[in-house]
Amino acid sequence: MRRILVLGSTGSIGVQALEVIDACPDLAACGLACGTRVDQMREQAAAHGVTHTACAAGGGTVAASDDLGDLIDAAQPDLVLNALVGAAGLQPTLAALERGLPVALANKETLVAGGEIVAAVRARTGADLIPVDSEHSAAFQLIATVPAERLRTVTLTASGGPFRGRKAADLAGVVAADALAHPTWTMGAKITIDSATLMNKGLEVIEAHHLFGVGYDRIEVVVHPQSVVHAMIRLDDGSVLAHLGPADMRVPIGFGLRWPDAPPARGEMPLVGRTLEFMEPDLDTFRCLALAWEAGRTGGTAPAVLNAANEVAVAAFLGGRIGFLDIAALVEAALERVSGGRGDELAAVLEADRLARDEVTIALAGVGA
Ligand code: MG
């Protein structure tokens, strides 16, 4: 029996993870953590026979610390699934890895903000990190099939979101409800907005850099509206290996929870009649992707600033306080104003995160939003 601690149990990934755990007799939930929806988490705990819970807003059986270390110690998991939203996921990931526990990572912000810190902890403890992001789960599986020296580039696919093909002039007036209508994936609100701006793909580029140890020049993004191919790798002989699968997060979740054992079986994916298209992303319109690439190349605390500024800007957009195009503008301004620090020191990363949030909050107050 593999005991799993689910961090972010009431979010989209957390709920689907509990479904996967239910369907696998050799998996059991041993602990739950959530941000605010304590009633929903209590129902989950009762349904899954879980006694160790923590809620950031209070009301769990274990008081929620920043790193959730007490919950990890109480629940005694064999694996931690981190499906928290945002940079709040970084310290719990580190707490699990510090204890030598494998982490199935759905919280990409962990690696965006703290990729260098995560690498140092893993080097010390040998703890495994298994990506649950669909593209990275696919790339992880592809990369495992070839000798490292044959790998040329990692290609991530992007659906393009609800605004694919539009130009900046078309996007000035869009509101949260337009952006929340994602064409192929069902996800939480924050990541759905990130998919509409392509910031999600930008965060994933940085995530891929840290997960697979490839330079930014060896990561490629292609728009693929069908969301059937999740990742590809280019090899030294010019060939390309692709991973195809249904647009169903329970597939990468099942892979991550069971790894290195076989993932749970799921239904077949029909191939006949499918058309697969690949296009270049429009970096002029969807500037968040270009900003993320730039922040990744800058390194240090720049990706933490990018991510934190984006979190505050997305919340403001969801609250109807700013326009869609303001998200990229606010992120860009924060990157210009917050000075860089060391990306391998937790204190510097947390400080950069805080300064970026302050910067965007001040900018929002300035426009009366
Ligand atoms: Mg993804």
mmCIF file of C-alpha atoms in Angstrom, residues 34-365:
data_model
loop_
_atom_site.group_PDB
_atom_site.id
_atom_site.type_symbol
_atom_site.label_atom_id
_atom_site.label_comp_id
_atom_site.label_asym_id
_atom_site.label_seq_id
_atom_site.Cartn_x
_atom_site.Cartn_y
_atom_site.Cartn_z
ATOM 1 C CA CYS A 34 -6.207 22.804 1.478
ATOM 2 C CA GLY A 35 -6.173 26.593 1.349
ATOM 3 C CA THR A 36 -9.637 27.767 2.361
ATOM 4 C CA ARG A 37 -12.368 25.184 1.615
ATOM 5 C CA VAL A 38 -12.227 23.452 4.972
ATOM 6 C CA ASP A 39 -15.773 22.026 4.788
ATOM 7 C CA GLN A 40 -15.054 20.313 1.484
ATOM 8 C CA MET A 41 -11.778 18.960 2.895
ATOM 9 C CA ARG A 42 -13.587 17.562 5.957
ATOM 10 C CA GLU A 43 -15.995 15.741 3.655
ATOM 11 C CA GLN A 44 -13.048 14.327 1.701
ATOM 12 C CA ALA A 45 -11.353 13.238 4.936
ATOM 13 C CA ALA A 46 -14.502 11.452 6.097
ATOM 14 C CA ALA A 47 -14.997 9.768 2.710
ATOM 15 C CA HIS A 48 -11.372 8.564 2.527
ATOM 16 C CA GLY A 49 -10.843 7.715 6.199
ATOM 17 C CA VAL A 50 -8.126 10.363 6.568
ATOM 18 C CA THR A 51 -7.390 11.680 10.064
ATOM 19 C CA HIS A 52 -4.500 14.097 9.361
ATOM 20 C CA THR A 53 -5.576 17.354 7.707
ATOM 21 C CA ALA A 54 -4.409 20.962 7.559
ATOM 22 C CA CYS A 55 -6.137 24.069 6.197
ATOM 23 C CA ALA A 56 -4.271 27.345 5.696
ATOM 24 C CA ALA A 57 -7.391 29.196 6.837
ATOM 25 C CA GLY A 58 -7.633 27.041 9.999
ATOM 26 C CA GLY A 59 -9.845 24.112 10.910
ATOM 27 C CA GLY A 60 -7.625 21.127 10.087
ATOM 28 C CA THR A 61 -6.584 18.481 12.617
ATOM 29 C CA VAL A 62 -2.943 19.666 12.329
ATOM 30 C CA ALA A 63 -2.114 23.394 12.431
ATOM 31 C CA ALA A 64 -0.981 24.507 8.963
ATOM 32 C CA SER A 65 2.597 25.799 8.946
ATOM 33 C CA ASP A 66 4.139 27.440 5.878
ATOM 34 C CA ASP A 67 5.992 24.276 4.982
ATOM 35 C CA LEU A 68 3.317 21.783 6.144
ATOM 36 C CA GLY A 69 6.174 19.865 7.807
ATOM 37 C CA ASP A 70 4.020 18.963 10.840
ATOM 38 C CA LEU A 71 1.353 17.513 8.578
ATOM 39 C CA ILE A 72 3.970 15.461 6.710
ATOM 40 C CA ASP A 73 5.329 14.142 10.020
ATOM 41 C CA ALA A 74 1.849 13.300 11.317
ATOM 42 C CA ALA A 75 0.551 11.665 8.119
ATOM 43 C CA GLN A 76 3.705 9.568 7.447
ATOM 44 C CA PRO A 77 3.245 9.398 3.655
ATOM 45 C CA ASP A 78 5.244 7.333 1.168
ATOM 46 C CA LEU A 79 4.683 10.046 -1.447
ATOM 47 C CA VAL A 80 3.505 13.663 -1.395
ATOM 48 C CA LEU A 81 1.302 14.989 -4.203
ATOM 49 C CA ASN A 82 1.749 18.743 -4.317
ATOM 50 C CA ALA A 83 -1.267 20.266 -6.071
ATOM 51 C CA LEU A 84 -1.218 23.592 -4.233
ATOM 52 C CA VAL A 85 -1.739 26.742 -6.290
ATOM 53 C CA GLY A 86 1.064 29.262 -6.691
ATOM 54 C CA ALA A 87 4.340 29.936 -4.936
ATOM 55 C CA ALA A 88 2.745 28.709 -1.674
ATOM 56 C CA GLY A 89 3.708 25.263 -2.973
ATOM 57 C CA LEU A 90 7.463 25.830 -2.760
ATOM 58 C CA GLN A 91 8.102 25.270 0.949
ATOM 59 C CA PRO A 92 5.920 22.129 1.239
ATOM 60 C CA THR A 93 7.830 20.628 -1.732
ATOM 61 C CA LEU A 94 11.123 21.395 0.015
ATOM 62 C CA ALA A 95 9.830 19.983 3.335
ATOM 63 C CA ALA A 96 8.934 16.680 1.658
ATOM 64 C CA LEU A 97 12.199 16.442 -0.307
ATOM 65 C CA GLU A 98 14.196 17.297 2.845
ATOM 66 C CA ARG A 99 12.615 14.229 4.464
ATOM 67 C CA GLY A 100 13.705 12.123 1.487
ATOM 68 C CA LEU A 101 10.093 11.667 0.344
ATOM 69 C CA PRO A 102 9.246 11.497 -3.368
ATOM 70 C CA VAL A 103 7.062 14.359 -4.593
ATOM 71 C CA ALA A 104 4.565 14.107 -7.443
ATOM 72 C CA LEU A 105 4.575 17.728 -8.513
ATOM 73 C CA ALA A 106 1.528 19.454 -9.971
ATOM 74 C CA ASN A 107 2.613 22.793 -8.502
ATOM 75 C CA LYS A 108 4.816 24.188 -11.291
ATOM 76 C CA GLU A 109 5.430 27.389 -9.328
ATOM 77 C CA THR A 110 7.668 25.331 -7.007
ATOM 78 C CA LEU A 111 10.222 24.941 -9.786
ATOM 79 C CA VAL A 112 9.665 28.369 -11.314
ATOM 80 C CA ALA A 113 10.410 30.189 -8.056
ATOM 81 C CA GLY A 114 12.752 27.712 -6.422
ATOM 82 C CA GLY A 115 14.200 25.447 -9.097
ATOM 83 C CA GLU A 116 17.787 25.881 -7.927
ATOM 84 C CA ILE A 117 16.877 25.274 -4.279
ATOM 85 C CA VAL A 118 14.924 22.141 -5.182
ATOM 86 C CA ALA A 119 17.910 20.813 -7.152
ATOM 87 C CA ALA A 120 20.230 21.341 -4.171
ATOM 88 C CA VAL A 121 17.892 19.542 -1.752
ATOM 89 C CA ARG A 122 17.404 16.647 -4.155
ATOM 90 C CA ALA A 123 21.167 16.332 -4.648
ATOM 91 C CA ARG A 124 21.538 16.062 -0.863
ATOM 92 C CA THR A 125 18.644 13.706 -0.071
ATOM 93 C CA GLY A 126 18.228 11.795 -3.343
ATOM 94 C CA ALA A 127 14.442 12.313 -3.198
ATOM 95 C CA ASP A 128 12.552 11.809 -6.464
ATOM 96 C CA LEU A 129 10.485 14.480 -8.186
ATOM 97 C CA ILE A 130 7.886 13.227 -10.655
ATOM 98 C CA PRO A 131 6.124 15.826 -12.804
ATOM 99 C CA VAL A 132 2.316 15.745 -12.891
ATOM 100 C CA ASP A 133 1.967 18.617 -15.354
ATOM 101 C CA SER A 134 0.687 16.832 -18.494
ATOM 102 C CA GLU A 135 3.419 18.127 -20.823
ATOM 103 C CA HIS A 136 6.197 17.356 -18.373
ATOM 104 C CA SER A 137 4.832 13.927 -17.524
ATOM 105 C CA ALA A 138 4.898 13.213 -21.261
ATOM 106 C CA ALA A 139 8.415 14.624 -21.733
ATOM 107 C CA PHE A 140 9.644 12.727 -18.639
ATOM 108 C CA GLN A 141 8.428 9.470 -20.191
ATOM 109 C CA LEU A 142 9.915 10.287 -23.619
ATOM 110 C CA ILE A 143 13.299 11.291 -22.222
ATOM 111 C CA ALA A 144 13.490 8.036 -20.249
ATOM 112 C CA THR A 145 13.462 6.093 -23.544
ATOM 113 C CA VAL A 146 16.654 7.556 -25.071
ATOM 114 C CA PRO A 147 20.314 7.936 -24.031
ATOM 115 C CA ALA A 148 20.891 11.482 -22.721
ATOM 116 C CA GLU A 149 23.412 12.338 -25.441
ATOM 117 C CA ARG A 150 20.793 11.789 -28.165
ATOM 118 C CA LEU A 151 18.402 14.427 -26.808
ATOM 119 C CA ARG A 152 18.424 17.731 -28.712
ATOM 120 C CA THR A 153 15.322 19.656 -27.629
ATOM 121 C CA VAL A 154 12.240 19.258 -25.481
ATOM 122 C CA THR A 155 9.085 20.511 -27.225
ATOM 123 C CA LEU A 156 6.079 21.503 -25.118
ATOM 124 C CA THR A 157 2.699 21.856 -26.758
ATOM 125 C CA ALA A 158 0.231 24.632 -25.925
ATOM 126 C CA SER A 159 -3.449 24.493 -26.802
ATOM 127 C CA GLY A 160 -3.297 28.237 -27.426
ATOM 128 C CA GLY A 161 -6.210 28.763 -25.043
ATOM 129 C CA PRO A 162 -9.528 30.465 -25.832
ATOM 130 C CA PHE A 163 -7.875 33.452 -27.577
ATOM 131 C CA ARG A 164 -5.693 31.613 -30.070
ATOM 132 C CA GLY A 165 -5.419 33.570 -33.322
ATOM 133 C CA ARG A 166 -6.512 36.868 -31.763
ATOM 134 C CA LYS A 167 -4.421 40.032 -31.724
ATOM 135 C CA ALA A 168 -3.866 42.506 -28.902
ATOM 136 C CA ALA A 169 -6.568 44.853 -30.221
ATOM 137 C CA ASP A 170 -9.128 42.022 -29.938
ATOM 138 C CA LEU A 171 -8.118 41.238 -26.370
ATOM 139 C CA ALA A 172 -8.323 44.624 -24.653
ATOM 140 C CA GLY A 173 -11.969 44.149 -23.715
ATOM 141 C CA VAL A 174 -12.123 40.473 -22.780
ATOM 142 C CA VAL A 175 -13.294 39.608 -19.266
ATOM 143 C CA ALA A 176 -12.643 36.716 -16.899
ATOM 144 C CA ALA A 177 -15.633 34.673 -18.105
ATOM 145 C CA ASP A 178 -14.258 34.716 -21.704
ATOM 146 C CA ALA A 179 -10.838 33.589 -20.504
ATOM 147 C CA LEU A 180 -12.263 30.857 -18.282
ATOM 148 C CA ALA A 181 -13.825 29.070 -21.264
ATOM 149 C CA HIS A 182 -10.880 26.796 -22.096
ATOM 150 C CA PRO A 183 -11.396 24.784 -25.304
ATOM 151 C CA THR A 184 -9.766 21.454 -24.347
ATOM 152 C CA TRP A 185 -8.810 21.205 -20.653
ATOM 153 C CA THR A 186 -10.902 21.505 -17.488
ATOM 154 C CA MET A 187 -8.751 23.157 -14.838
ATOM 155 C CA GLY A 188 -8.777 25.557 -11.897
ATOM 156 C CA ALA A 189 -9.357 29.309 -12.433
ATOM 157 C CA LYS A 190 -5.757 30.484 -11.984
ATOM 158 C CA ILE A 191 -4.244 28.026 -14.457
ATOM 159 C CA THR A 192 -7.069 28.616 -16.942
ATOM 160 C CA ILE A 193 -6.263 32.347 -17.031
ATOM 161 C CA ASP A 194 -2.556 31.458 -17.298
ATOM 162 C CA SER A 195 -3.447 29.285 -20.288
ATOM 163 C CA ALA A 196 -5.294 32.183 -21.930
ATOM 164 C CA THR A 197 -2.286 34.527 -21.537
ATOM 165 C CA LEU A 198 0.199 31.707 -22.358
ATOM 166 C CA MET A 199 1.896 32.472 -19.030
ATOM 167 C CA ASN A 200 1.128 28.857 -18.176
ATOM 168 C CA LYS A 201 3.373 27.760 -21.030
ATOM 169 C CA GLY A 202 5.995 30.261 -19.942
ATOM 170 C CA LEU A 203 5.995 28.816 -16.421
ATOM 171 C CA GLU A 204 6.211 25.367 -17.993
ATOM 172 C CA VAL A 205 9.297 26.355 -20.009
ATOM 173 C CA ILE A 206 11.046 27.274 -16.744
ATOM 174 C CA GLU A 207 9.698 24.101 -15.120
ATOM 175 C CA ALA A 208 11.110 22.002 -18.003
ATOM 176 C CA HIS A 209 14.495 23.711 -17.706
ATOM 177 C CA HIS A 210 14.776 22.618 -14.071
ATOM 178 C CA LEU A 211 13.182 19.179 -14.438
ATOM 179 C CA PHE A 212 15.185 18.027 -17.431
ATOM 180 C CA GLY A 213 18.368 20.067 -17.068
ATOM 181 C CA VAL A 214 18.111 21.513 -20.590
ATOM 182 C CA GLY A 215 19.109 25.065 -21.491
ATOM 183 C CA TYR A 216 16.467 27.560 -22.625
ATOM 184 C CA ASP A 217 17.726 27.320 -26.216
ATOM 185 C CA ARG A 218 16.827 23.631 -26.174
ATOM 186 C CA ILE A 219 13.198 24.133 -25.149
ATOM 187 C CA GLU A 220 10.610 24.761 -27.842
ATOM 188 C CA VAL A 221 6.903 25.650 -27.631
ATOM 189 C CA VAL A 222 4.438 24.872 -30.385
ATOM 190 C CA VAL A 223 0.747 25.688 -30.420
ATOM 191 C CA HIS A 224 -1.280 22.522 -30.923
ATOM 192 C CA PRO A 225 -5.009 23.266 -30.631
ATOM 193 C CA GLN A 226 -6.109 19.629 -30.383
ATOM 194 C CA SER A 227 -4.197 18.960 -27.106
ATOM 195 C CA VAL A 228 -3.523 15.365 -28.185
ATOM 196 C CA VAL A 229 0.277 15.532 -28.356
ATOM 197 C CA HIS A 230 1.476 16.657 -24.920
ATOM 198 C CA ALA A 231 5.217 16.779 -25.529
ATOM 199 C CA MET A 232 7.840 15.825 -28.115
ATOM 200 C CA ILE A 233 11.584 15.383 -28.046
ATOM 201 C CA ARG A 234 13.925 16.021 -30.963
ATOM 202 C CA LEU A 235 16.797 13.574 -31.337
ATOM 203 C CA ASP A 236 20.254 13.813 -32.919
ATOM 204 C CA ASP A 237 19.193 12.007 -36.100
ATOM 205 C CA GLY A 238 16.464 14.549 -36.871
ATOM 206 C CA SER A 239 13.625 12.352 -35.689
ATOM 207 C CA VAL A 240 10.950 13.461 -33.238
ATOM 208 C CA LEU A 241 9.307 11.302 -30.595
ATOM 209 C CA ALA A 242 5.826 12.363 -29.534
ATOM 210 C CA HIS A 243 3.633 11.432 -26.583
ATOM 211 C CA LEU A 244 -0.083 11.349 -27.380
ATOM 212 C CA GLY A 245 -2.861 10.946 -24.864
ATOM 213 C CA PRO A 246 -6.341 12.061 -23.903
ATOM 214 C CA ALA A 247 -6.696 15.576 -22.452
ATOM 215 C CA ASP A 248 -7.440 14.086 -19.034
ATOM 216 C CA MET A 249 -5.360 15.078 -16.016
ATOM 217 C CA ARG A 250 -6.091 11.734 -14.349
ATOM 218 C CA VAL A 251 -3.554 10.203 -16.768
ATOM 219 C CA PRO A 252 -0.496 12.203 -15.593
ATOM 220 C CA ILE A 253 -1.822 12.082 -12.000
ATOM 221 C CA GLY A 254 -2.016 8.268 -12.147
ATOM 222 C CA PHE A 255 1.454 8.103 -13.675
ATOM 223 C CA GLY A 256 2.894 10.316 -10.925
ATOM 224 C CA LEU A 257 1.204 8.522 -8.034
ATOM 225 C CA ARG A 258 2.223 5.048 -9.209
ATOM 226 C CA TRP A 259 5.724 5.813 -10.567
ATOM 227 C CA PRO A 260 8.028 3.892 -10.974
ATOM 228 C CA ASP A 261 5.333 1.189 -11.075
ATOM 229 C CA ALA A 262 2.918 0.983 -14.001
ATOM 230 C CA PRO A 263 0.235 3.691 -14.095
ATOM 231 C CA PRO A 264 -3.422 2.660 -13.703
ATOM 232 C CA ALA A 265 -5.009 1.503 -16.961
ATOM 233 C CA ARG A 266 -7.346 3.941 -18.690
ATOM 234 C CA GLY A 267 -9.483 3.741 -21.825
ATOM 235 C CA GLU A 268 -8.093 3.748 -25.361
ATOM 236 C CA MET A 269 -7.659 6.956 -27.282
ATOM 237 C CA PRO A 270 -9.126 6.817 -30.809
ATOM 238 C CA LEU A 271 -6.666 7.876 -33.556
ATOM 239 C CA VAL A 272 -8.605 7.501 -36.803
ATOM 240 C CA GLY A 273 -10.017 10.750 -38.115
ATOM 241 C CA ARG A 274 -7.818 12.970 -36.001
ATOM 242 C CA THR A 275 -6.008 15.990 -37.421
ATOM 243 C CA LEU A 276 -2.951 17.284 -35.625
ATOM 244 C CA GLU A 277 -1.809 20.864 -36.227
ATOM 245 C CA PHE A 278 1.314 22.606 -34.952
ATOM 246 C CA MET A 279 1.909 26.352 -35.174
ATOM 247 C CA GLU A 280 4.322 28.934 -33.935
ATOM 248 C CA PRO A 281 3.181 30.817 -30.786
ATOM 249 C CA ASP A 282 2.384 34.524 -31.249
ATOM 250 C CA LEU A 283 4.854 36.088 -28.820
ATOM 251 C CA ASP A 284 3.872 39.656 -29.747
ATOM 252 C CA THR A 285 0.266 39.168 -28.695
ATOM 253 C CA PHE A 286 0.833 36.749 -25.844
ATOM 254 C CA ARG A 287 3.694 38.589 -24.203
ATOM 255 C CA CYS A 288 3.626 36.592 -20.993
ATOM 256 C CA LEU A 289 5.321 33.701 -22.783
ATOM 257 C CA ALA A 290 8.162 35.948 -23.985
ATOM 258 C CA LEU A 291 8.505 37.505 -20.514
ATOM 259 C CA ALA A 292 8.784 34.063 -18.923
ATOM 260 C CA TRP A 293 11.464 32.958 -21.363
ATOM 261 C CA GLU A 294 13.384 36.156 -20.636
ATOM 262 C CA ALA A 295 13.025 35.737 -16.847
ATOM 263 C CA GLY A 296 14.218 32.156 -17.144
ATOM 264 C CA ARG A 297 17.310 33.226 -19.060
ATOM 265 C CA THR A 298 18.000 36.011 -16.561
ATOM 266 C CA GLY A 299 17.759 33.435 -13.782
ATOM 267 C CA GLY A 300 18.338 34.218 -10.093
ATOM 268 C CA THR A 301 15.127 35.509 -8.547
ATOM 269 C CA ALA A 302 13.661 36.829 -11.842
ATOM 270 C CA PRO A 303 11.395 33.772 -12.336
ATOM 271 C CA ALA A 304 10.108 34.156 -8.743
ATOM 272 C CA VAL A 305 9.287 37.808 -9.489
ATOM 273 C CA LEU A 306 7.559 36.849 -12.753
ATOM 274 C CA ASN A 307 5.459 34.246 -10.987
ATOM 275 C CA ALA A 308 4.484 36.341 -7.963
ATOM 276 C CA ALA A 309 3.584 39.372 -10.081
ATOM 277 C CA ASN A 310 1.494 37.137 -12.302
ATOM 278 C CA GLU A 311 -0.374 35.629 -9.332
ATOM 279 C CA VAL A 312 -1.434 39.065 -8.087
ATOM 280 C CA ALA A 313 -2.288 40.308 -11.588
ATOM 281 C CA VAL A 314 -4.372 37.209 -12.373
ATOM 282 C CA ALA A 315 -6.298 37.602 -9.105
ATOM 283 C CA ALA A 316 -7.008 41.233 -10.056
ATOM 284 C CA PHE A 317 -8.179 40.169 -13.519
ATOM 285 C CA LEU A 318 -10.421 37.446 -12.047
ATOM 286 C CA GLY A 319 -11.853 40.097 -9.720
ATOM 287 C CA GLY A 320 -12.687 42.332 -12.690
ATOM 288 C CA ARG A 321 -10.236 45.012 -11.553
ATOM 289 C CA ILE A 322 -7.925 45.068 -14.600
ATOM 290 C CA GLY A 323 -8.047 44.165 -18.276
ATOM 291 C CA PHE A 324 -6.557 41.076 -19.880
ATOM 292 C CA LEU A 325 -3.594 42.921 -21.423
ATOM 293 C CA ASP A 326 -2.770 44.540 -18.078
ATOM 294 C CA ILE A 327 -1.583 41.165 -16.767
ATOM 295 C CA ALA A 328 1.507 41.157 -19.009
ATOM 296 C CA ALA A 329 2.096 44.873 -18.454
ATOM 297 C CA LEU A 330 2.072 44.470 -14.660
ATOM 298 C CA VAL A 331 4.394 41.468 -14.810
ATOM 299 C CA GLU A 332 6.801 43.321 -17.082
ATOM 300 C CA ALA A 333 6.856 46.360 -14.787
ATOM 301 C CA ALA A 334 7.541 44.177 -11.748
ATOM 302 C CA LEU A 335 10.434 42.469 -13.554
ATOM 303 C CA GLU A 336 11.918 45.888 -14.324
ATOM 304 C CA ARG A 337 11.490 47.292 -10.815
ATOM 305 C CA VAL A 338 12.383 44.413 -8.488
ATOM 306 C CA SER A 339 16.136 43.957 -8.448
ATOM 307 C CA GLY A 340 17.566 40.485 -8.893
ATOM 308 C CA GLY A 341 18.890 38.230 -6.159
ATOM 309 C CA ARG A 342 20.249 34.722 -5.740
ATOM 310 C CA GLY A 343 17.965 31.958 -6.922
ATOM 311 C CA ASP A 344 19.647 29.342 -4.738
ATOM 312 C CA GLU A 345 18.746 30.960 -1.399
ATOM 313 C CA LEU A 346 15.252 30.469 -0.024
ATOM 314 C CA ALA A 347 15.277 33.797 1.855
ATOM 315 C CA ALA A 348 16.176 35.691 -1.346
ATOM 316 C CA VAL A 349 13.470 33.905 -3.346
ATOM 317 C CA LEU A 350 10.795 34.571 -0.704
ATOM 318 C CA GLU A 351 11.877 38.226 -0.501
ATOM 319 C CA ALA A 352 11.708 38.615 -4.298
ATOM 320 C CA ASP A 353 8.253 37.019 -4.226
ATOM 321 C CA ARG A 354 7.096 39.491 -1.555
ATOM 322 C CA LEU A 355 8.582 42.543 -3.319
ATOM 323 C CA ALA A 356 6.934 41.563 -6.605
ATOM 324 C CA ARG A 357 3.536 41.190 -4.912
ATOM 325 C CA ASP A 358 3.986 44.614 -3.277
ATOM 326 C CA GLU A 359 5.024 46.143 -6.592
ATOM 327 C CA VAL A 360 1.896 44.934 -8.393
ATOM 328 C CA THR A 361 -0.351 45.815 -5.457
ATOM 329 C CA ILE A 362 0.988 49.395 -5.493
ATOM 330 C CA ALA A 363 0.555 49.599 -9.274
ATOM 331 C CA LEU A 364 -3.048 48.394 -8.911
ATOM 332 C CA ALA A 365 -3.773 51.028 -6.242
#
